[in-house]
Amino acid sequence: MQSSLLSNTPSPSLNCESSSDEEEITLDEICDRNYELSLLERLPRELVMEIISFAPECVFRLRLTSRMFRAIVDDFAYNQGNAQIADEVMFTSFEWDSKKKTEVSAVVPKPIYKLFELRLLISLRALRFDFTKRIDRSFDKLDDHPNVYKLNYTSALDYGRMPLLQCLTTLIVSTYFLLSLSTLVRSLYLEQLQVFGTSGWSPKYFFGTHHVDWSATILRMFERRRLDALCIENPRYPAYLTAEAAEMLREGFAIELQYLPKTGKAVWFEATCSVYSDEGFAEVTNGHLVKGVTFDFNRAGSLSVKHFSRNEERLSKYE
Amino acid sequence: MVLITLVSSDEQNFPVERELLKQSGTIETLIVNMNLDDEDTDAAAMPIPLPNVKGDVLEKVIQWMEHHKGDPVKEGDNEDNNAEIVVPQWDDDFFKPAMYGSKHLELTVAASYLDIKNLLTLSCKAISNTFKGKTGPQIREEWGVPNEFTPEEEEAIRKENEWSE
């Protein structure tokens, strides 16, 4: 009977770090020892994930049942969860005592807060970030009231003098966060608010950084499983999307490279930018209407790529 | 009433009402591919083999489908909040005798293979309910999962989990 429960599909490899001795065990290695596994562990991996999705409050306790479960639970928390993980996430940058600080806050519904905390634990552990003392958690005793998490971190005085490592960490946190979000949600609306008091002001500012090639990040976001609609509103810092980045999104630099109309999805993308200030354009590529719009007094310039079937869709922070 | 015969891996025959089988995406596809719905086809003479499901499990699946005859069939990805799904009393009683054992797990695998989404959802939910309010070692004991952690390893995981306790 036991063999009938075994999954024939090879499990993808997963780095499962042991906190004690940094030993790495992969799911495949665990599966190789399947003669020792219980019936529950012999269920196909996708079914175990399905079961975990029904008990998000138990994820920490399930990590203590077996190596196999720990690896699958961590993978589920990190990559696979379908459910909405946070109601609201906000990034705020400000200066305090001559130091640039960033605060990330997340509002998380009670039923899934354990899953959120495990994802946070795994994500920040991977960045070697000592988070436990840095995250402020507000629990409301009422079941239908969400938990609020706040994480503060300090950047350097200005980006010109910022140590490379710190700069890199900031970039990883930002882009990594967006990529993670893209595995969870179908649509994202990102609005960059005005940042006051930054000594290193630059028209390239977006999402806490000045130095990111956003075309690569945006394309990688659309490569993720779920995201197919993205709206970026950043009229205050219009140079965040460079001409090269806009062209890369629109038509790629080389034929083998992916670009927005050729992601294999019916894409809905709109981003404010100053690239097409002088002259707009409109063209059709692979079933997508691609438009560069000049700015006028009423609206910022923009680049949009919208599949014909989604041309009438609207995406805003109010939806 | 049109009957279609399902054949389990141990070659037991189960004549089943055509209407019931609409709950199974896998069988529905086979029926279409084998033209069993055509008036000219003698459905009784064309049994559907299910080599991945044993007779005793198939019997339970049919029993479940009979009770849920007429329920709306789920389609596409499950977009519900799984944490909020409740197992109805009848289904809870249906799963209970097999709980913590191979039968329930085989039923879950069969629901997945036969693509019976409602049965799969409720079965997985029933399994997940057994985890609730229990510690890792308690879950281990109830489901017969051998403890393979070294004391140091277990302590390290506990320490990691501590932040969320």
XYZ file of C-alpha atoms in Angstrom:
484
model
C 0.000 0.000 0.000
C 2.772 2.392 0.893
C 4.260 2.402 -2.559
C 0.947 3.536 -4.064
C 1.269 6.775 -2.119
C 4.716 7.591 -3.372
C 5.100 10.479 -5.709
C 6.752 9.529 -8.959
C 7.632 13.118 -9.682
C 11.144 14.058 -8.621
C 10.995 16.785 -6.035
C 12.737 20.020 -6.908
C 15.784 20.661 -4.865
C 15.395 22.942 -1.908
C 18.095 24.346 0.275
C 17.132 23.497 3.777
C 19.616 25.022 6.144
C 20.020 23.525 9.522
C 20.321 26.386 11.935
C 22.686 24.496 14.147
C 25.463 23.412 11.825
C 24.626 24.976 8.435
C 24.246 21.480 6.949
C 22.310 21.626 3.695
C 19.785 18.923 2.889
C 17.815 18.831 -0.322
C 14.323 17.449 -0.751
C 15.687 14.925 -3.225
C 18.121 13.660 -0.624
C 15.299 13.329 1.840
C 13.180 11.505 -0.752
C 16.043 9.097 -1.404
C 15.556 7.865 2.120
C 11.833 7.346 1.564
C 11.893 3.828 2.972
C 12.077 5.531 6.379
C 9.189 7.895 5.719
C 5.755 7.693 7.294
C 2.581 7.424 5.206
C 1.889 11.116 5.613
C 5.360 12.001 4.339
C 4.890 9.697 1.359
C 2.047 11.794 0.006
C 2.939 13.583 -3.217
C 4.573 16.902 -2.441
C 1.810 18.981 -4.052
C -0.765 17.308 -1.808
C 1.301 18.012 1.303
C 1.442 21.656 0.199
C -2.322 21.646 -0.322
C -2.803 20.288 3.205
C -0.468 22.914 4.670
C -2.443 25.639 2.914
C -5.442 24.670 5.053
C -3.519 25.075 8.303
C -1.345 28.184 7.957
C -1.468 28.694 11.712
C 0.398 25.390 12.224
C 3.429 26.027 10.019
C 5.913 26.523 12.851
C 4.737 23.375 14.660
C 4.836 21.337 11.442
C 8.512 22.251 11.050
C 9.122 20.226 14.186
C 7.581 17.003 12.886
C 10.224 15.834 10.413
C 12.965 17.016 8.070
C 10.734 16.370 5.091
C 7.894 18.425 6.537
C 10.242 21.184 7.579
C 11.617 21.432 4.042
C 8.173 21.413 2.447
C 6.692 23.878 4.948
C 9.610 26.273 4.405
C 9.262 25.955 0.641
C 5.525 26.573 0.910
C 6.003 29.636 3.098
C 8.750 31.028 0.894
C 7.485 30.333 -2.611
C 4.171 28.728 -3.037
C 1.464 30.245 -0.896
C -1.568 31.245 -2.914
C -3.376 33.097 -0.228
C -3.027 36.825 0.188
C -0.295 37.255 2.758
C -0.724 40.916 3.716
C -3.549 43.411 3.410
C -1.210 46.358 3.064
C 2.538 46.934 2.800
C 4.046 50.416 3.076
C 7.571 51.708 2.614
C 8.405 55.053 4.208
C 11.765 56.772 3.937
C 12.764 59.636 6.176
C 15.782 61.237 7.789
C 16.349 61.020 11.514
C 19.394 62.322 13.320
C 21.177 62.791 9.962
C 20.580 59.178 9.092
C 18.395 57.975 6.278
C 15.896 55.503 7.629
C 13.438 53.244 5.907
C 10.425 51.775 7.596
C 8.544 48.858 6.107
C 5.172 48.143 7.646
C 2.831 45.285 6.848
C -0.752 44.714 7.924
C -1.393 40.978 8.110
C -4.734 39.216 8.695
C -4.744 37.070 11.851
C -5.547 33.705 10.187
C -2.321 33.771 8.182
C 0.070 35.695 10.400
C 2.103 32.585 11.254
C 2.669 31.957 7.567
C 3.708 35.589 7.125
C 6.124 35.333 10.074
C 7.691 32.157 8.692
C 8.124 33.776 5.304
C 9.706 36.776 6.980
C 11.992 34.534 9.013
C 13.184 32.604 5.967
C 13.560 35.706 3.783
C 15.541 37.729 6.265
C 17.629 34.759 7.382
C 18.717 34.328 3.771
C 19.925 37.936 3.842
C 21.823 37.265 7.079
C 19.701 39.965 8.657
C 19.303 39.953 12.424
C 15.632 40.763 12.362
C 14.211 39.534 15.634
C 15.155 42.651 17.582
C 14.348 44.979 14.712
C 10.756 44.058 14.010
C 8.075 45.668 16.045
C 4.924 43.535 16.174
C 1.551 44.916 17.246
C -0.995 42.248 18.083
C -4.605 43.100 18.528
C -6.382 40.591 20.736
C -9.515 40.665 18.597
C -9.503 37.851 16.049
C -10.771 39.949 13.180
C -8.180 42.680 13.752
C -4.964 42.286 11.797
C -1.432 42.289 13.185
C 0.893 45.118 12.227
C 4.620 44.549 11.660
C 7.155 47.345 11.418
C 10.750 46.931 10.413
C 13.176 49.864 10.585
C 16.532 49.925 8.971
C 19.053 52.678 8.519
C 20.771 53.611 5.305
C 23.800 55.862 5.040
C 23.828 59.668 4.973
C 23.715 59.779 1.236
C 24.117 57.271 -1.493
C 27.407 58.744 -2.678
C 29.121 57.720 0.530
C 27.095 54.615 1.219
C 29.177 51.520 1.796
C 28.741 49.073 -1.041
C 27.466 46.295 1.165
C 24.778 48.424 2.697
C 23.730 49.689 -0.703
C 23.557 46.128 -1.977
C 21.453 45.051 0.980
C 19.008 47.864 0.307
C 18.739 46.850 -3.331
C 18.293 43.196 -2.497
C 15.584 43.956 0.053
C 13.663 46.142 -2.409
C 13.839 44.063 -5.549
C 13.647 40.794 -3.680
C 10.496 42.017 -1.990
C 8.906 42.934 -5.326
C 9.823 39.570 -6.837
C 8.349 37.776 -3.853
C 5.158 39.803 -4.132
C 4.922 38.866 -7.799
C 4.639 35.195 -6.898
C 1.656 35.983 -4.698
C -0.525 38.534 -6.451
C -1.873 38.969 -9.974
C -1.797 42.747 -9.977
C 0.359 45.350 -8.272
C -0.089 49.097 -7.996
C 3.068 50.889 -6.860
C 2.927 54.592 -6.081
C 6.109 56.423 -5.106
C 5.291 59.191 -2.659
C 7.446 62.288 -2.362
C 10.394 61.710 -0.024
C 11.235 64.737 2.099
C 14.633 65.591 3.506
C 16.789 63.286 1.413
C 20.150 64.962 1.008
C 20.934 62.838 -2.010
C 17.865 63.818 -4.047
C 17.838 62.432 -7.538
C 15.172 62.264 -10.253
C 15.951 58.522 -10.484
C 14.462 57.708 -7.087
C 12.074 54.774 -6.830
C 11.333 52.235 -4.132
C 14.121 53.364 -1.830
C 16.932 53.365 -4.401
C 18.484 55.444 -7.161
C 20.526 52.831 -8.935
C 18.350 49.964 -10.076
C 17.891 48.882 -13.679
C 14.151 48.593 -13.349
C 13.690 46.864 -16.707
C 15.415 43.721 -15.413
C 13.389 43.728 -12.199
C 10.078 44.374 -13.986
C 10.721 41.586 -16.499
C 11.644 39.211 -13.682
C 8.446 40.186 -11.852
C 6.366 39.192 -14.883
C 8.304 35.915 -15.098
C 6.929 34.992 -11.691
C 3.971 32.695 -11.502
C 1.101 35.057 -10.814
C 1.772 38.670 -11.722
C 0.244 39.819 -15.003
C -0.674 43.445 -14.249
C 1.597 46.189 -12.937
C 1.005 49.906 -12.585
C 3.805 52.243 -11.463
C 3.022 55.842 -10.537
C 6.206 57.808 -9.986
C 5.707 61.252 -11.581
C 7.839 63.025 -8.964
C 11.009 61.142 -9.942
C 10.366 60.524 -13.643
C 13.929 59.484 -14.584
C 13.761 56.265 -12.522
C 12.986 54.490 -15.809
C 15.792 55.278 -18.236
C 15.431 55.306 -22.026
C 17.415 52.045 -22.202
C 15.184 50.420 -19.611
C 12.010 51.538 -21.399
C 13.311 50.200 -24.714
C 14.251 46.934 -23.056
C 10.716 46.537 -21.710
C 9.204 47.489 -25.036
C 11.193 45.430 -27.488
C 14.297 43.918 -25.892
C 17.845 44.413 -27.175
C 18.333 41.013 -28.682
C 15.839 38.695 -30.256
C 16.391 35.950 -27.694
C 15.740 38.243 -24.766
C 12.353 38.418 -23.193
C 10.414 41.669 -23.211
C 6.964 42.632 -22.035
C 4.841 41.700 -25.075
C 6.616 38.331 -25.201
C 6.420 37.082 -21.640
C 3.840 34.477 -22.635
C 1.193 36.263 -20.571
C -1.542 38.707 -21.524
C 0.322 41.586 -19.895
C -1.174 44.790 -18.498
C 1.607 47.276 -17.757
C 1.619 51.013 -17.293
C 4.402 53.161 -15.841
C 4.914 56.904 -15.664
C 8.226 57.998 -17.186
C 9.820 60.904 -19.029
C 11.353 58.853 -21.836
C 8.774 59.831 -24.445
C 8.502 63.515 -23.462
C 9.238 64.780 -26.961
C 7.480 62.267 -29.124
C 4.989 59.567 -28.401
C 4.385 56.385 -30.354
C 1.928 53.506 -30.648
C 2.598 50.075 -32.103
C 1.325 46.536 -31.933
C 3.611 43.728 -30.810
C 2.499 40.153 -30.282
C -1.122 41.025 -29.518
C -0.159 43.891 -27.225
C -0.742 47.595 -27.802
C 2.523 49.343 -26.879
C 2.320 53.088 -26.313
C 4.745 55.835 -25.339
C 2.794 58.867 -24.186
C 4.140 62.439 -23.959
C 3.356 64.402 -20.827
C 1.060 67.421 -20.754
C -0.341 69.610 -18.012
C -2.876 67.004 -16.970
C -0.882 63.827 -16.945
C 2.609 62.458 -16.674
C 4.283 60.801 -19.654
C 4.115 57.018 -19.634
C 4.952 53.723 -21.242
C 2.150 51.208 -21.514
C 2.010 47.641 -22.784
C -1.478 46.146 -22.761
C -2.797 42.977 -24.283
C -5.758 43.619 -26.608
C -8.058 41.626 -24.338
C -7.188 43.913 -21.406
C -7.042 47.287 -23.080
C -10.099 48.587 -21.245
C -8.952 47.417 -17.818
C -8.054 49.977 -15.194
C -5.759 49.414 -12.245
C -5.510 51.874 -9.403
C -4.863 51.918 -5.688
C -8.587 52.278 -5.107
C -9.490 48.932 -6.699
C -30.568 5.897 -16.074
C -27.241 5.437 -17.873
C -24.672 3.413 -15.972
C -20.947 3.508 -16.598
C -18.654 0.833 -15.231
C -15.457 1.816 -13.425
C -12.772 -0.827 -12.978
C -10.382 -0.520 -10.028
C -6.711 -1.560 -9.994
C -7.669 -4.872 -8.361
C -10.224 -5.444 -11.150
C -13.397 -4.867 -9.216
C -16.279 -3.496 -11.307
C -18.412 -0.590 -10.092
C -21.430 0.384 -12.202
C -22.006 4.078 -11.489
C -24.745 6.481 -12.530
C -23.459 8.723 -15.349
C -24.626 11.888 -13.587
C -22.425 11.218 -10.537
C -19.282 11.044 -12.610
C -19.525 14.695 -13.620
C -17.782 15.423 -10.315
C -14.579 13.786 -11.560
C -12.619 15.798 -14.105
C -10.487 12.755 -15.020
C -13.435 10.415 -15.647
C -15.374 13.144 -17.458
C -12.449 13.537 -19.886
C -12.311 9.764 -20.434
C -16.065 9.620 -21.081
C -15.758 12.351 -23.707
C -12.694 10.750 -25.327
C -14.359 7.331 -25.429
C -17.601 8.847 -26.833
C -19.567 7.162 -24.061
C -22.196 9.896 -24.149
C -23.082 9.112 -27.790
C -26.414 7.390 -28.196
C -24.799 4.920 -30.582
C -22.164 3.846 -28.056
C -22.882 0.926 -25.776
C -21.479 2.434 -22.562
C -22.093 -0.746 -20.594
C -19.726 -2.615 -22.909
C -16.900 -0.122 -22.408
C -15.706 -0.090 -18.789
C -13.327 2.666 -17.673
C -10.126 1.308 -16.129
C -8.727 3.243 -13.150
C -5.358 1.548 -12.583
C -4.323 3.942 -9.793
C -7.310 3.383 -7.503
C -7.924 0.242 -5.468
C -11.440 -1.204 -5.107
C -11.988 -0.335 -1.435
C -10.882 3.262 -2.062
C -13.007 3.590 -5.211
C -15.997 2.348 -3.238
C -15.492 5.177 -0.715
C -15.085 7.705 -3.516
C -18.374 6.584 -5.088
C -20.085 6.746 -1.700
C -18.848 10.334 -1.310
C -19.985 11.286 -4.832
C -23.440 9.825 -4.186
C -23.862 11.986 -1.126
C -22.631 15.078 -2.965
C -24.643 14.464 -6.128
C -25.879 17.799 -7.414
C -23.317 19.906 -5.511
C -21.745 22.603 -7.682
C -18.419 21.371 -9.090
C -15.390 23.584 -8.436
C -13.497 24.707 -11.495
C -10.061 26.179 -12.037
C -7.582 27.292 -9.382
C -8.701 27.364 -5.818
C -8.827 31.054 -4.983
C -10.667 30.614 -1.704
C -9.064 31.364 1.590
C -8.334 27.776 2.557
C -8.003 28.680 6.226
C -11.692 29.546 6.357
C -13.156 26.420 4.745
C -15.280 24.327 7.106
C -15.717 20.547 6.767
C -19.481 19.768 6.939
C -20.590 17.312 9.620
C -21.448 14.509 7.154
C -17.974 14.710 5.599
C -16.313 14.888 8.994
C -18.097 11.657 9.972
C -17.157 10.168 6.594
C -13.432 10.817 7.056
C -13.237 10.140 10.797
C -13.051 6.307 10.806
C -10.113 6.434 8.418
C -8.339 9.346 10.117
C -4.615 8.987 10.887
C -4.485 5.942 8.622
C -3.575 4.933 5.126
C -7.235 4.869 3.991
C -7.695 8.592 4.386
C -4.417 9.308 2.616
C -5.293 6.915 -0.226
C -8.659 8.635 -0.545
C -6.868 11.995 -0.800
C -4.519 10.678 -3.484
C -7.503 9.192 -5.359
C -9.378 12.519 -5.180
C -6.338 14.195 -6.686
C -5.921 11.553 -9.425
C -9.613 11.558 -10.290
C -9.683 15.370 -10.133
C -12.629 15.582 -7.724
C -11.927 19.058 -6.412
C -14.524 19.205 -3.638
C -13.457 15.836 -2.224
C -9.787 16.821 -2.409
C -10.450 20.109 -0.641
C -12.466 18.548 2.181
C -10.095 15.627 2.574
C -7.035 17.896 2.816
C -8.898 20.175 5.193
C -9.828 17.214 7.398
C -6.163 16.159 7.556
C -5.049 19.702 8.346
C -7.638 19.896 11.150
C -5.776 17.105 12.934
C -2.724 19.398 13.214
C -4.569 22.165 15.005
C -3.807 22.829 18.649
C -1.062 20.191 18.670
C 2.680 20.435 19.092
C 5.130 19.093 16.512
C 5.865 15.933 18.558
C 2.109 15.324 19.048
C 1.472 15.543 15.305
C 4.438 13.214 14.801
C 3.030 10.669 17.226
C -0.524 10.740 15.848
C 0.541 10.271 12.237
C 3.309 7.791 13.049
C 6.094 10.041 11.780
C 9.444 8.762 13.116
C 11.498 11.329 15.002
C 14.624 11.733 12.904
C 15.850 14.979 14.452
C 18.885 14.920 16.670
C 18.295 16.724 19.999
C 20.566 19.541 18.792
C 18.666 19.859 15.538
C 15.306 19.929 17.307
C 16.589 22.542 19.739
C 17.843 24.697 16.855
C 14.436 24.595 15.160
C 12.692 25.381 18.447
C 14.982 28.354 18.892
C 14.226 29.538 15.367
C 10.496 29.123 15.990
C 10.719 30.924 19.334
C 10.353 34.324 17.719
C 6.857 33.447 16.566
C 5.675 31.786 19.798
